[in-house]
C-alpha positions as a printed Julia matrix, in Angstrom:
715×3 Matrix{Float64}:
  78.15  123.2    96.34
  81.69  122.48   95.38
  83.3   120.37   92.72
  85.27  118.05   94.79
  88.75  115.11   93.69
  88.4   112.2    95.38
  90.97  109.62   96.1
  91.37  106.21   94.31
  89.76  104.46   97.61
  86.76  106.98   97.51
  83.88  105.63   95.42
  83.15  108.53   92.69
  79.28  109.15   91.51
  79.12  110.05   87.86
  76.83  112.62   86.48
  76.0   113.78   83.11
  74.7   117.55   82.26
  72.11  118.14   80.43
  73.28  121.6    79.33
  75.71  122.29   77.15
  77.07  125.81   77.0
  79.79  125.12   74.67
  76.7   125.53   72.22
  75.12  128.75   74.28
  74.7   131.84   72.45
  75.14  133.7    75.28
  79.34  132.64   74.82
  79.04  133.48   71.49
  77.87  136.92   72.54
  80.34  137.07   75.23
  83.44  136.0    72.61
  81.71  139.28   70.63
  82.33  141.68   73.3
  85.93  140.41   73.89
  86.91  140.86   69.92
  86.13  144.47   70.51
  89.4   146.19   71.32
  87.96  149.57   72.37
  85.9   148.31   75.78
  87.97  148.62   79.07
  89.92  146.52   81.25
  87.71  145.9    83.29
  85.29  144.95   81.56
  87.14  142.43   80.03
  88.0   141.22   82.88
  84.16  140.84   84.02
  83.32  139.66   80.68
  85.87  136.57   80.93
  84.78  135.58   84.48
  81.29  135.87   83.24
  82.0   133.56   80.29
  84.76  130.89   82.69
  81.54  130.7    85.07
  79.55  129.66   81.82
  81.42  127.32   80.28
  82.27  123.21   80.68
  85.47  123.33   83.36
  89.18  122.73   81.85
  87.53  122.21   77.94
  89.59  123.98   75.63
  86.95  126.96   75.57
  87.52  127.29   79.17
  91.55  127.16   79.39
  91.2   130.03   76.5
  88.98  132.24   78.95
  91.17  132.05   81.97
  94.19  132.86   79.69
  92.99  135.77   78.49
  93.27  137.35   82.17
  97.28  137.18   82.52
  98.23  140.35   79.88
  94.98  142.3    81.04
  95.82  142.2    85.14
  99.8   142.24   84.44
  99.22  145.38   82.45
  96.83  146.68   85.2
  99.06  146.04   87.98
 102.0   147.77   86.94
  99.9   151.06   86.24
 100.52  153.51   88.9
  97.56  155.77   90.93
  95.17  153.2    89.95
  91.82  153.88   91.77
  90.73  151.64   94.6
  88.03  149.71   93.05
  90.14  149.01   90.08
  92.78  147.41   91.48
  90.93  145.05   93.43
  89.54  143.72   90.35
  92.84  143.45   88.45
  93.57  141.57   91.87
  90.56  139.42   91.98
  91.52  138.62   88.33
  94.79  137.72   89.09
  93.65  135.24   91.91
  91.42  133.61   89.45
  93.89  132.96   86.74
  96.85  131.56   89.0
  94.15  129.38   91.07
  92.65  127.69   87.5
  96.2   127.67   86.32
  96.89  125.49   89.56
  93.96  123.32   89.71
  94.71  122.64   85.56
  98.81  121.35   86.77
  96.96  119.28   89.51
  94.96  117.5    86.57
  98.14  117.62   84.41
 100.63  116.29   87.5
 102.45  119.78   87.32
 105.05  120.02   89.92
 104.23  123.57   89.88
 101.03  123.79   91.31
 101.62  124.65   95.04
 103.73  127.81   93.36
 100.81  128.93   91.54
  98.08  128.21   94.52
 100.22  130.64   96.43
 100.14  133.23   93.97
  96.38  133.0    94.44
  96.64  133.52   98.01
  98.72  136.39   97.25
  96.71  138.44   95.59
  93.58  137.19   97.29
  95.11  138.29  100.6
  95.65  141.75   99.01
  92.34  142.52   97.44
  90.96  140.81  101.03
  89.23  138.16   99.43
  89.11  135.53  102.36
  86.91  133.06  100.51
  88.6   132.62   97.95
  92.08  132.95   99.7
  90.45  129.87  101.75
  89.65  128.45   98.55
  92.96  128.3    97.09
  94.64  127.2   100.59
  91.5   123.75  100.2
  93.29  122.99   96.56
  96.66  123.54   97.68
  95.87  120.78  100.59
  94.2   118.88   97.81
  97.58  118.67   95.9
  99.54  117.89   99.08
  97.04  115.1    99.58
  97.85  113.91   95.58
 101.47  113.68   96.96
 100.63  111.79  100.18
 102.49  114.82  102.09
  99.89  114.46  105.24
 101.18  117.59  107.18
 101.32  119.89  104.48
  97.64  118.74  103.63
  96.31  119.24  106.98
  98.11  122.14  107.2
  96.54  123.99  104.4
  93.21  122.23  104.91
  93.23  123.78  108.9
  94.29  127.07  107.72
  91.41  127.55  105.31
  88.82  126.15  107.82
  90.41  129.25  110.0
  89.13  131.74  107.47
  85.9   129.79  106.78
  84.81  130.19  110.06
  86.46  134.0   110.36
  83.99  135.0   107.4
  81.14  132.8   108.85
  81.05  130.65  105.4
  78.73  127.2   106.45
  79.34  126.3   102.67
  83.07  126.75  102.8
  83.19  124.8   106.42
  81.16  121.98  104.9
  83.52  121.62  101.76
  86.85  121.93  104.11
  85.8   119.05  106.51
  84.22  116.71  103.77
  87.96  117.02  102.28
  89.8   116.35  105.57
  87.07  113.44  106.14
  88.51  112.49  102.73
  92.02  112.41  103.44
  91.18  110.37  106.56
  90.19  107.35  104.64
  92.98  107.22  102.57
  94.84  106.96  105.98
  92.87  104.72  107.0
  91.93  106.67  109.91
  88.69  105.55  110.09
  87.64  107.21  113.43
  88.52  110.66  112.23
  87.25  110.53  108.6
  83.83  109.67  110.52
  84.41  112.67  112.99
  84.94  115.21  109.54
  82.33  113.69  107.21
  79.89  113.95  109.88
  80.9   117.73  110.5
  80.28  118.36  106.52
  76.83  116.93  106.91
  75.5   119.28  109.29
  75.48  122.05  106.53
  72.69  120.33  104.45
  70.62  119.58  107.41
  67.72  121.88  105.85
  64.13  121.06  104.11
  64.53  118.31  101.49
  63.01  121.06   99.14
  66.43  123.53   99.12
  68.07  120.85   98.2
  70.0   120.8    94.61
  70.65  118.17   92.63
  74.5   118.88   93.24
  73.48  119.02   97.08
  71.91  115.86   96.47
  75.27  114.56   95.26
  77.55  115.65   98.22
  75.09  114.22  100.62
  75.31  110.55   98.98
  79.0   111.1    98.7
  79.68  111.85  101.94
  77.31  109.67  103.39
  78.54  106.39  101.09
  82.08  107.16  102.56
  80.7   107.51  106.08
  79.73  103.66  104.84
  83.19  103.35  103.95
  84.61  103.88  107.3
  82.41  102.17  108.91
  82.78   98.83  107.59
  86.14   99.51  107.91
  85.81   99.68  111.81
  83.6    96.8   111.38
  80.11   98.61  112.74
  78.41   97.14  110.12
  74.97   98.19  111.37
  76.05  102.01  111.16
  77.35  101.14  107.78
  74.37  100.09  106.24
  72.26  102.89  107.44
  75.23  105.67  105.92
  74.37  103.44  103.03
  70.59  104.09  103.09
  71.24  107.46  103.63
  73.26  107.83  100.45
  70.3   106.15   98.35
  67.39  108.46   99.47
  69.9   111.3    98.42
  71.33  110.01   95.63
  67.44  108.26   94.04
  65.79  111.64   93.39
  68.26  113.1    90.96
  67.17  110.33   88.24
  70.87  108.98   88.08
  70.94  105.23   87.6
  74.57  105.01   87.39
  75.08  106.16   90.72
  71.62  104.88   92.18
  73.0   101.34   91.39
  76.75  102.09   92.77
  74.75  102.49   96.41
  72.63   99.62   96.12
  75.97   97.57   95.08
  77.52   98.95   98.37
  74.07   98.3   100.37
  74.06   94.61   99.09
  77.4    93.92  100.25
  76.85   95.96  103.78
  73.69   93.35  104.22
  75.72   90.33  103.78
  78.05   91.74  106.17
  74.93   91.9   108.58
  73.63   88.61  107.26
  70.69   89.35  105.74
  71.32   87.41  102.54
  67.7    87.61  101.45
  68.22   91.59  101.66
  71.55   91.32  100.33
  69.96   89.3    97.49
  66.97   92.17   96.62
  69.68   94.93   96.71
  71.31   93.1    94.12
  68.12   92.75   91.47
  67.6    96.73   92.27
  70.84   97.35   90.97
  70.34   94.77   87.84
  67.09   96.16   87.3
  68.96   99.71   86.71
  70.81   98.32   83.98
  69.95   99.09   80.85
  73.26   97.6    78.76
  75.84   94.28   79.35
  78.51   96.85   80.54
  76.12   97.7    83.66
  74.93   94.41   84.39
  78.73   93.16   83.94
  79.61   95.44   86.39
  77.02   94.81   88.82
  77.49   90.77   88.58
  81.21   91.7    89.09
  80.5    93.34   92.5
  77.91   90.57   93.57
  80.69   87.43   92.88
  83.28   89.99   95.13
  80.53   90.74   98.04
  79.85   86.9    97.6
  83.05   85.68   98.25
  84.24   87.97  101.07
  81.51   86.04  103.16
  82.39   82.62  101.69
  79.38   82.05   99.92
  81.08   80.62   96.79
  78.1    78.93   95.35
  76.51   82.47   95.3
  80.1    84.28   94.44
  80.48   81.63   91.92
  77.08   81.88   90.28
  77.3    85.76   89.85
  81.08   84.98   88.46
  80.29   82.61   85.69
  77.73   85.81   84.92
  80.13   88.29   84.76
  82.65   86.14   82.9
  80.2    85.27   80.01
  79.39   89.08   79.45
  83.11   90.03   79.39
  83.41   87.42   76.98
  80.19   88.95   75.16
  81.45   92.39   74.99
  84.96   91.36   74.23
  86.18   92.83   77.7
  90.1    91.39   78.25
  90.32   92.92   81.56
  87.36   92.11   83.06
  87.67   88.73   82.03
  91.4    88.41   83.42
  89.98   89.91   86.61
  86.86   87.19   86.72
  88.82   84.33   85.12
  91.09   84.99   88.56
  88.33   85.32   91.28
  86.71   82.03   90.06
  89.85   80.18   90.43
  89.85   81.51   93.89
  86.44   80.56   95.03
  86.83   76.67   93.52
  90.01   76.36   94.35
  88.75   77.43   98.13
  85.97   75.42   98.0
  87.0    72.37   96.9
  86.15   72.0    93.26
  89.29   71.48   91.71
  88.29   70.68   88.21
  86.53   74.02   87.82
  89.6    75.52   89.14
  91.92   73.63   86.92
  89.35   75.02   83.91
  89.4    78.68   85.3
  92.85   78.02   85.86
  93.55   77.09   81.99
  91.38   80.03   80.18
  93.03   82.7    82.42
  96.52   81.28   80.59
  94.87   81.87   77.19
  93.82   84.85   78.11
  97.03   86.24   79.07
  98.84   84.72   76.21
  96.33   86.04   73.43
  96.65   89.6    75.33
 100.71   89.47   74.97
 101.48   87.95   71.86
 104.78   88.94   71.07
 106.04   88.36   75.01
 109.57   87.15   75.2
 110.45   83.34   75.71
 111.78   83.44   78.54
 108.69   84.94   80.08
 106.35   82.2    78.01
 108.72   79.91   79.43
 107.98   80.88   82.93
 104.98   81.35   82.57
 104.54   77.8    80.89
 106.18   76.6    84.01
 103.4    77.9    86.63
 100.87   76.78   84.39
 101.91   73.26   84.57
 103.14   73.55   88.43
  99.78   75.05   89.23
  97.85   72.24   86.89
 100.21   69.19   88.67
  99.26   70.89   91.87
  95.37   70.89   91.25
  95.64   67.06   89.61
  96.95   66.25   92.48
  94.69   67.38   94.99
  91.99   65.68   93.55
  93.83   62.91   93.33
  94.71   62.91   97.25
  91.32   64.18   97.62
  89.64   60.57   96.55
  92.7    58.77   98.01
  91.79   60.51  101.11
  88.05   59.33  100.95
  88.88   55.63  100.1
  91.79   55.25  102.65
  88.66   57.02  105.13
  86.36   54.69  104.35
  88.83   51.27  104.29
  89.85   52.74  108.27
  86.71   52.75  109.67
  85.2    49.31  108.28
  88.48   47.94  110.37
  88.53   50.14  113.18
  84.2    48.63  113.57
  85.87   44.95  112.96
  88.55   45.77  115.49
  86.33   47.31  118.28
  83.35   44.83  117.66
  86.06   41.72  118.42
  88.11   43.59  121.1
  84.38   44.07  122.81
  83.87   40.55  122.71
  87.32   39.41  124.4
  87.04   41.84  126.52
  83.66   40.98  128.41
  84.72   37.46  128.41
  88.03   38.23  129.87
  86.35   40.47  132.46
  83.76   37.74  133.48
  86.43   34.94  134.43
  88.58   37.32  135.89
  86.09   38.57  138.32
  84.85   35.18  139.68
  88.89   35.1   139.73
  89.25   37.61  142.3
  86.34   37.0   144.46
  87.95   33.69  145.44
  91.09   35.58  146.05
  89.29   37.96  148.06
  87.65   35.37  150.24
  90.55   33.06  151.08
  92.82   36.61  152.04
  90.33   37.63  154.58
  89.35   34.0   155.88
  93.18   33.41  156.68
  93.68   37.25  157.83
  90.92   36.64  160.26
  92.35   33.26  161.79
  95.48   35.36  162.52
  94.05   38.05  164.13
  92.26   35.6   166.78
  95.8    34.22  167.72
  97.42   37.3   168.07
  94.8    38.66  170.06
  95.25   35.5   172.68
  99.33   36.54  172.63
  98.55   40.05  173.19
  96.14   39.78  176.33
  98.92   37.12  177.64
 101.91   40.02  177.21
 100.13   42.86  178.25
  98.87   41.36  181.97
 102.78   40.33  182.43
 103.67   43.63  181.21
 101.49   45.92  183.55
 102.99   44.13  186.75
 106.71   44.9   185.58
 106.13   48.56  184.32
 103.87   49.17  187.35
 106.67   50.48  189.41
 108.42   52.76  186.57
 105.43   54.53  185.54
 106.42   57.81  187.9
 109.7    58.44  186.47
 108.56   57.65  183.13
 106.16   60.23  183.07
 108.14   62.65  184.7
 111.06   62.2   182.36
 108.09   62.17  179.26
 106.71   65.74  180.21
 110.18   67.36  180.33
 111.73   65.69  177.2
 107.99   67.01  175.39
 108.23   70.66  176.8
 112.43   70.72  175.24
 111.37   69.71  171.83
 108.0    71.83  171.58
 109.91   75.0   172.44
 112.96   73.69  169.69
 110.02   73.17  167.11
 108.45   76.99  167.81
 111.77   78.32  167.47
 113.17   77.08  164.43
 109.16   77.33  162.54
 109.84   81.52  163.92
 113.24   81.71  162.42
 112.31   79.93  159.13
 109.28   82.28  158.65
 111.23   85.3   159.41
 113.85   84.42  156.42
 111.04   83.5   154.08
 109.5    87.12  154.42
 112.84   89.06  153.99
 113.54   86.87  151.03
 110.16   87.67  149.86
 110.68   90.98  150.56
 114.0    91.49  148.78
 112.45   89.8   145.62
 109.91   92.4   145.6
 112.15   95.22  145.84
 114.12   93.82  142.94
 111.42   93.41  140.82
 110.27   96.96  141.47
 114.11   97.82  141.05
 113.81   96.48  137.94
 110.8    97.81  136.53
 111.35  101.16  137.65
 114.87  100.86  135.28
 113.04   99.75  132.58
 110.78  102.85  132.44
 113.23  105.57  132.03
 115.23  103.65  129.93
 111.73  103.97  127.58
 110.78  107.48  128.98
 114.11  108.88  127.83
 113.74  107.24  124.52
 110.06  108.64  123.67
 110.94  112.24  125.22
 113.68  112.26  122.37
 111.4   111.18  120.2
 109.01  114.02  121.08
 112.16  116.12  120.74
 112.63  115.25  117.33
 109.09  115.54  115.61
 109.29  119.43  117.38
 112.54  120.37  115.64
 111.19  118.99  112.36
 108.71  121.27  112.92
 105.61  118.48  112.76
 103.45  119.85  115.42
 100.73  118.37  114.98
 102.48  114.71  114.99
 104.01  115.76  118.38
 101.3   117.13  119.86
  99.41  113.63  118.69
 102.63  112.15  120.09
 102.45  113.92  123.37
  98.81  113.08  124.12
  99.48  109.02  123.34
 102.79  109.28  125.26
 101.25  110.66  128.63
  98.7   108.35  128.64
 101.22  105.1   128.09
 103.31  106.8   130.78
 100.73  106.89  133.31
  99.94  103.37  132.83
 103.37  102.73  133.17
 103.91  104.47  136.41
 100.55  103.02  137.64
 101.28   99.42  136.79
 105.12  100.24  138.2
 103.6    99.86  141.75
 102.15   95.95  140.73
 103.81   92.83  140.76
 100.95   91.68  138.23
  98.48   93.36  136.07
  95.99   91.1   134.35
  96.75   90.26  130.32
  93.87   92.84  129.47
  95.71   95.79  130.55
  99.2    94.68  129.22
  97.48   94.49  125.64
  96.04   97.77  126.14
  99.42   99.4   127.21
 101.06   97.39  124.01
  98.27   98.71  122.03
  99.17  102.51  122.86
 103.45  101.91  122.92
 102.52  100.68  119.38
 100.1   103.34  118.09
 103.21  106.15  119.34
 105.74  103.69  117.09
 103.49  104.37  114.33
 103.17  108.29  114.61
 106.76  108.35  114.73
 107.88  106.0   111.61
 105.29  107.87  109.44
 103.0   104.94  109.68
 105.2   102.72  108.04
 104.14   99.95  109.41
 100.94   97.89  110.7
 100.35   96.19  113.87
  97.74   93.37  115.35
  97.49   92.09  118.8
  95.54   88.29  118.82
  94.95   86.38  121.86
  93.9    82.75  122.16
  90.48   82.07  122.17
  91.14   79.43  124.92
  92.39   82.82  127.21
  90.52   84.82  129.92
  92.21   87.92  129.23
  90.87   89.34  132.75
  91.88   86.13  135.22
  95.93   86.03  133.95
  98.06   88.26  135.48
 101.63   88.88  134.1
 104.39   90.64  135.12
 104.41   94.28  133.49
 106.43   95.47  130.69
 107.72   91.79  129.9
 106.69   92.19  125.86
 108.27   95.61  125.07
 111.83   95.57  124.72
 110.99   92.63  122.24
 108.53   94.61  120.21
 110.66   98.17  119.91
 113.89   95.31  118.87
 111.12   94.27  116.13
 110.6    97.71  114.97
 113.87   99.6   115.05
 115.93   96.67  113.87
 113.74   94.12  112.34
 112.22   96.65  110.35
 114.86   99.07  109.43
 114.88   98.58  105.6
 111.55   99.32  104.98
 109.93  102.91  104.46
 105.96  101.3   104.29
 104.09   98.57  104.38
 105.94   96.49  107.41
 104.09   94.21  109.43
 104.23   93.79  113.05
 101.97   90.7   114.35
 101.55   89.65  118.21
 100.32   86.91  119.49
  99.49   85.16  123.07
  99.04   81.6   123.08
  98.45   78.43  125.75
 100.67   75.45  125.32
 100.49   72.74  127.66
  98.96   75.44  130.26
 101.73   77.77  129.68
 101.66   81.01  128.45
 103.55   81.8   125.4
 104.56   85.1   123.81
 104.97   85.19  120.18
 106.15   88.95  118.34
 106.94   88.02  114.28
 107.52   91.16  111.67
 108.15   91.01  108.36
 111.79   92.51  108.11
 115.33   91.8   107.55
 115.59   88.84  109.86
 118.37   87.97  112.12
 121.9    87.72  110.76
 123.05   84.33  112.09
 126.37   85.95  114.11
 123.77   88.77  115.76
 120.85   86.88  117.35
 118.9    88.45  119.71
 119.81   86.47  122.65
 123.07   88.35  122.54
 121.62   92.08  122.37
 123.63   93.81  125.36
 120.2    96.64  125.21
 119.76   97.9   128.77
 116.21   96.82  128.31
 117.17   93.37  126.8
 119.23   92.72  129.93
 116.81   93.89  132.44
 113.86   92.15  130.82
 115.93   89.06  131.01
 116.68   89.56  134.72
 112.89   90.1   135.55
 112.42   86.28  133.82
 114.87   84.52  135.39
 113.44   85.85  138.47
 109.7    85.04  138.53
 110.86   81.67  136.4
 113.63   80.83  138.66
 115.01   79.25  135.81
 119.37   80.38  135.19
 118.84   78.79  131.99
 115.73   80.46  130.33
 115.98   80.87  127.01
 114.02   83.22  124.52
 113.24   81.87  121.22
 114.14   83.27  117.97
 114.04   82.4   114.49
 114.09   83.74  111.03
 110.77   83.12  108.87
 111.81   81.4   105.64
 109.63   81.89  102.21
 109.62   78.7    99.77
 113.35   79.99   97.89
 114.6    79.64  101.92
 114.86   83.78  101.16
 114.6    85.62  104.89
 111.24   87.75  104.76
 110.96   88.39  108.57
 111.93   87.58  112.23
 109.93   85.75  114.69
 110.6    85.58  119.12
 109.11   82.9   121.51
 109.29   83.08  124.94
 107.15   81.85  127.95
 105.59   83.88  129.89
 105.02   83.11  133.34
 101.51   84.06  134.96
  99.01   83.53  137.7
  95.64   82.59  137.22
  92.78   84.09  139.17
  89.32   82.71  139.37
């Protein structure tokens, strides 16, 4: 197939050729013909294709092939009636030369290489030599991608697929969408690098027997980074069978280099399923494969990593101490720097803080005897972590058997304690229940006597009483039913007009919060529509088109949840999840995001007020992170405390300056927000928490707002 560049993030199988045409006589005949000066242009010009096809790509031989081309077609092309078939190979010549001249700058980190790709295309386009035209438009999206200049990449990658499929080429689709697939990883857009990868598989779906060895290649290529994206995403089980994929491709081409680089990746994809026994057998294939210390070094380097992703670290530390004492072996400064630090990590994580302290100690030496002649000031700082870093450890071990002894003296007197509290107590218990039966008895015996002369008194009232009310009885009763009927119609009335005022109350709060709401969303529709505006007249279509499609489907779960007083937590994450993925599309992905939620929450039985979280989160982005151009950090988080709902947004910015807090942001959005809080909390003084986040120097490295939240809880 094709020879393809992969990215840093791409893992890279390594092959070596048993041929060696440098030594061919056929180029020796070939250099033969070319010394004569009488044969014709043309072909020389076939004669130095013939011999660039046969010889080992961008060696000197080669680079003095492809040279040759520029006086022969630059003489050609200036020649005037120059017959039909002529011309297009003093064309065809011309593509060749500028495309190898490109692809060489690429290597070289020429500037000039999108020029030259063009000039390709050019003459390609002239001579109507679409594959190759699509060719040169694949390496010119190949530099782009060198450059990180996404939608110049896609751009050229899209326009040669165009062509591929014009001319019908399955090869030339296959190599296009393997190198978009490519360029999706080092996105990290792992959805769409498995969408393209997938696409460049279809081409080799034929008989195992028309298969090359170079086929052979792709296919574990592709599929390993298929592997790639999928542990990425976290499907682990599709991961490991990309893996297996890549191993039955990669196994019959007799390469143990790359045969163990699979099994490396299909050990560490079976710990992620945890199968450590199949983990473990992976592992011994690989070793097996080995047939030096730099292998094996390599492989027990990848085994303490896989190791202590999972933390296993008496497994990560085993295959460490391995990898360490063959570095040391072969003399191998990096790889023991590299070792001395991941074994500091896993006993310093698990709780072995001598072995840390000793890890801890040889990576020092190790960095002093690699920089000698370093300046004192850096030994002196250096000197300085050491020993902060060596106090630190001390110490923890110290604490750590303070810790055990202070346990251990707290719980032989917290079982003294109880055992004699236990014993008071049932004694206490005893006498004070014989205590209160006596109590008990003498209340009721004298509560009885009492009750037998009050009755006496009672029967003696009541017979005087009936003879003296006898005769008032009628008007009584009279006067009775009338006062009743007053007060029963007074009660209906006033329980009528108090109902009446709670529903129009309820009413107008409604209204306003639907008021309120319904501001909030153009204030953010008008915002994203200029956003939309702005990608167009850059001229990124494809990011506004992306834009657009993200955008209509936030606005009609905007509108939708518009029309509800609550929507459950679930959908308000969702919504947050979309407003954020637009943010990113329009900052150039300049930042990261991640939504958590307690594990203590139903996500489905809370319902929230809508739209309560993003005025906070766009503050976060526009201002918190307005000096930084990549790597910012947006983190969200939803929390119970002392059953109330909390909402937590933190980013990794400029902070607040202390005269500018966000309490005093006059944003439409801010206000309205605010409004909508006060309302459902009925609470004038609510207050929304904010704070700077503080490293150790007190330096400001981001900004973090807390506010509650308030919710109902369905069951």
């Amino acid at each position: 197939m094709f020879k393809t560049t992969w990215l840093a993030t791409v893992i890279v199988f390594l092959f070596i050729s048993s041929a060696c045409y440098s030594q061919d006589k056929t180029i020796d005949s070939l250099k033969t013909i070319l010394a004569n000066p009488k044969i014709s242009d043309t072909v020389r010009i076939n004669t130095i294709l013939t011999a660039m096809d046969n010889s080992v790509g961008w060696s000197k031989q080669h680079i003095a092939f492809y040279n040759q081309l520029l006086p022969v077609f630059s003489k050609g092309l200036k020649s005037s009636n120059l017959n039909k078939k002529v011309k297009q190979q003093y064309l065809n010549a011309a593509g060749v030369y500028y495309y190898n001249t490109a692809k060489k700058e690429i290597i070289d980190g020429n500037d000039k290489a999108p020029e030259h790709f063009d000039q390709a295309i050019k003459y390609w386009k002239e001579s109507k030599n679409h594959k190759e035209m699509a060719m040169a438009m694949t390496g010119k999206g190949t530099y782009y991608r060198k450059m990180a200049d996404w939608p110049k990449t896609f751009e050229n990658f899209f326009e040669a697929l165009k062509y591929y499929e014009s001319i019908k080429s399955e090869m030339g689709i296959s190599y296009v969408n393997m190198e978009i697939g490519t360029t999706c990883l080092a996105q990290h857009d792992w959805e769409k690098a498995i969408v393209y990868l997938k696409k460049s598989l279809i081409y080799y779906e034929v008989p195992a027997s028309k298969l090359s060895i170079g086929d052979r290649h792709e296919i574990a290529v592709t599929n390993n980074n298929l592997g790639v994206a999928y542990t990425r995403l976290k499907r682990f089980p599709e991961a490991h069978k990309s893996y297996l994929k890549a191993y039955d491709a990669i196994k019959p081409n007799k390469d143990p280099q790359g045969e163990s680089l699979v099994l490396v990746q299909l050990a560490s994809s079976s710990n992620d399923l945890g199968n450590s026994a199949e983990s473990q057998t992976f592992l011994e294939k690989a070793l097996a494969l080995c047939k030096d210390d730099v292998s094996r070094q390599g492989v027990y380097g990848n085994a303490a990593r896989i190791y202590y992703k999972s933390k296993n670290y008496e497994k990560a530390a085993e295959y460490g101490e391995l990898c360490y004492a063959l570095a040391v072996k072969l003399k191998n400064l990096n790889s023991r720097t590299g070792m001395s630090s991941l074994l500091y990590k896993i006993y310093k994580e698990s709780g072995q803080y001598d072995k840390a302290l000793k890890m801890h100690e040889a990576s020092v030496i190790i960095k002093d005897s690699s920089n000698v002649e370093a300046s004192k000031n850096q030994l002196a700082q250096q000197q300085l972590k050491y020993d902060f870093e060596r106090k630190e450890l001390q110490q923890k071990i110290m604490q750590q058997k303070k810790l055990t002894e202070v346990k251990l003296e707290q719980q032989n007197k917290l079982s003294a304690i109880k055992l004699e509290n236990e014993k008071k107590s049932a004694l206490e218990t005893s006498r004070n229940k014989l205590a209160q039966q006596q109590l008990q008895y003498n209340f009721e015996k004298k509560a009885l006597n009492q009750k037998l002369i009050q009755g006496k008194k009672v029967a003696a009232i009541k017979l005087e009483g009936e003879k003296k009310t006898a005769v008032k009885n009628n008007w009584l009763i009279g006067l009775s039913g009338v006062l009743l009927l007053f007060l029963l119609g007074g009660y209906f009335y006033y329980r009528n007009t108090k109902q009446k005022q709670a529903i129009t109350l309820l009413e107008k709060d409604q209204i306003k919060q639907k008021l309120l709401v319904t501001q909030m969303n153009p204030h953010f529709i008008f915002n994203s529509i200029d956003n939309i505006q702005g990608l167009i007249q850059d001229k990124q279509d494809k990011e506004a088109v992306d834009y657009l499609s993200k955008f209509s489907k936030l606005t009609r779960q905007i509108l939708e949840n518009s029309n509800e007083n609550y929507i459950s937590l679930s959908e308000e994450v969702e919504m947050t999840q979309n407003y954020l993925a637009i943010q990113q599309l329009l900052y150039n992905n300049k930042f990261s995001f991640s939504i958590s939620i307690e594990d203590a929450i139903d996500a489905e039985t809370i319902f929230l007020p809508p739209m309560l979280t993003q005025p906070f989160i766009e503050n976060a982005i526009k201002h918190g992170l307005s000096n930084k151009s990549e790597n910012g950090m947006i983190a969200i988080h939803f929390y119970l405390k002392e059953a109330k709902l909390f909402f937590e947004v933190t980013d990794n910015g400029k902070g607040f300056e202390t005269d500018k807090k966000l309490t005093n942001h006059k944003s439409l959005a801010m206000t309205i927000t605010k409004e909508r809080l006060i309302s459902y909390t009925k609470n004038q003084d609510f207050l929304v928490q904010t704070d700077n986040i503080l490293d150790q120097h007190t330096n400001i490295v981001g900004a973090k707002v807390i506010f509650e939240i308030p919710y109902i809880y369905e069951n």
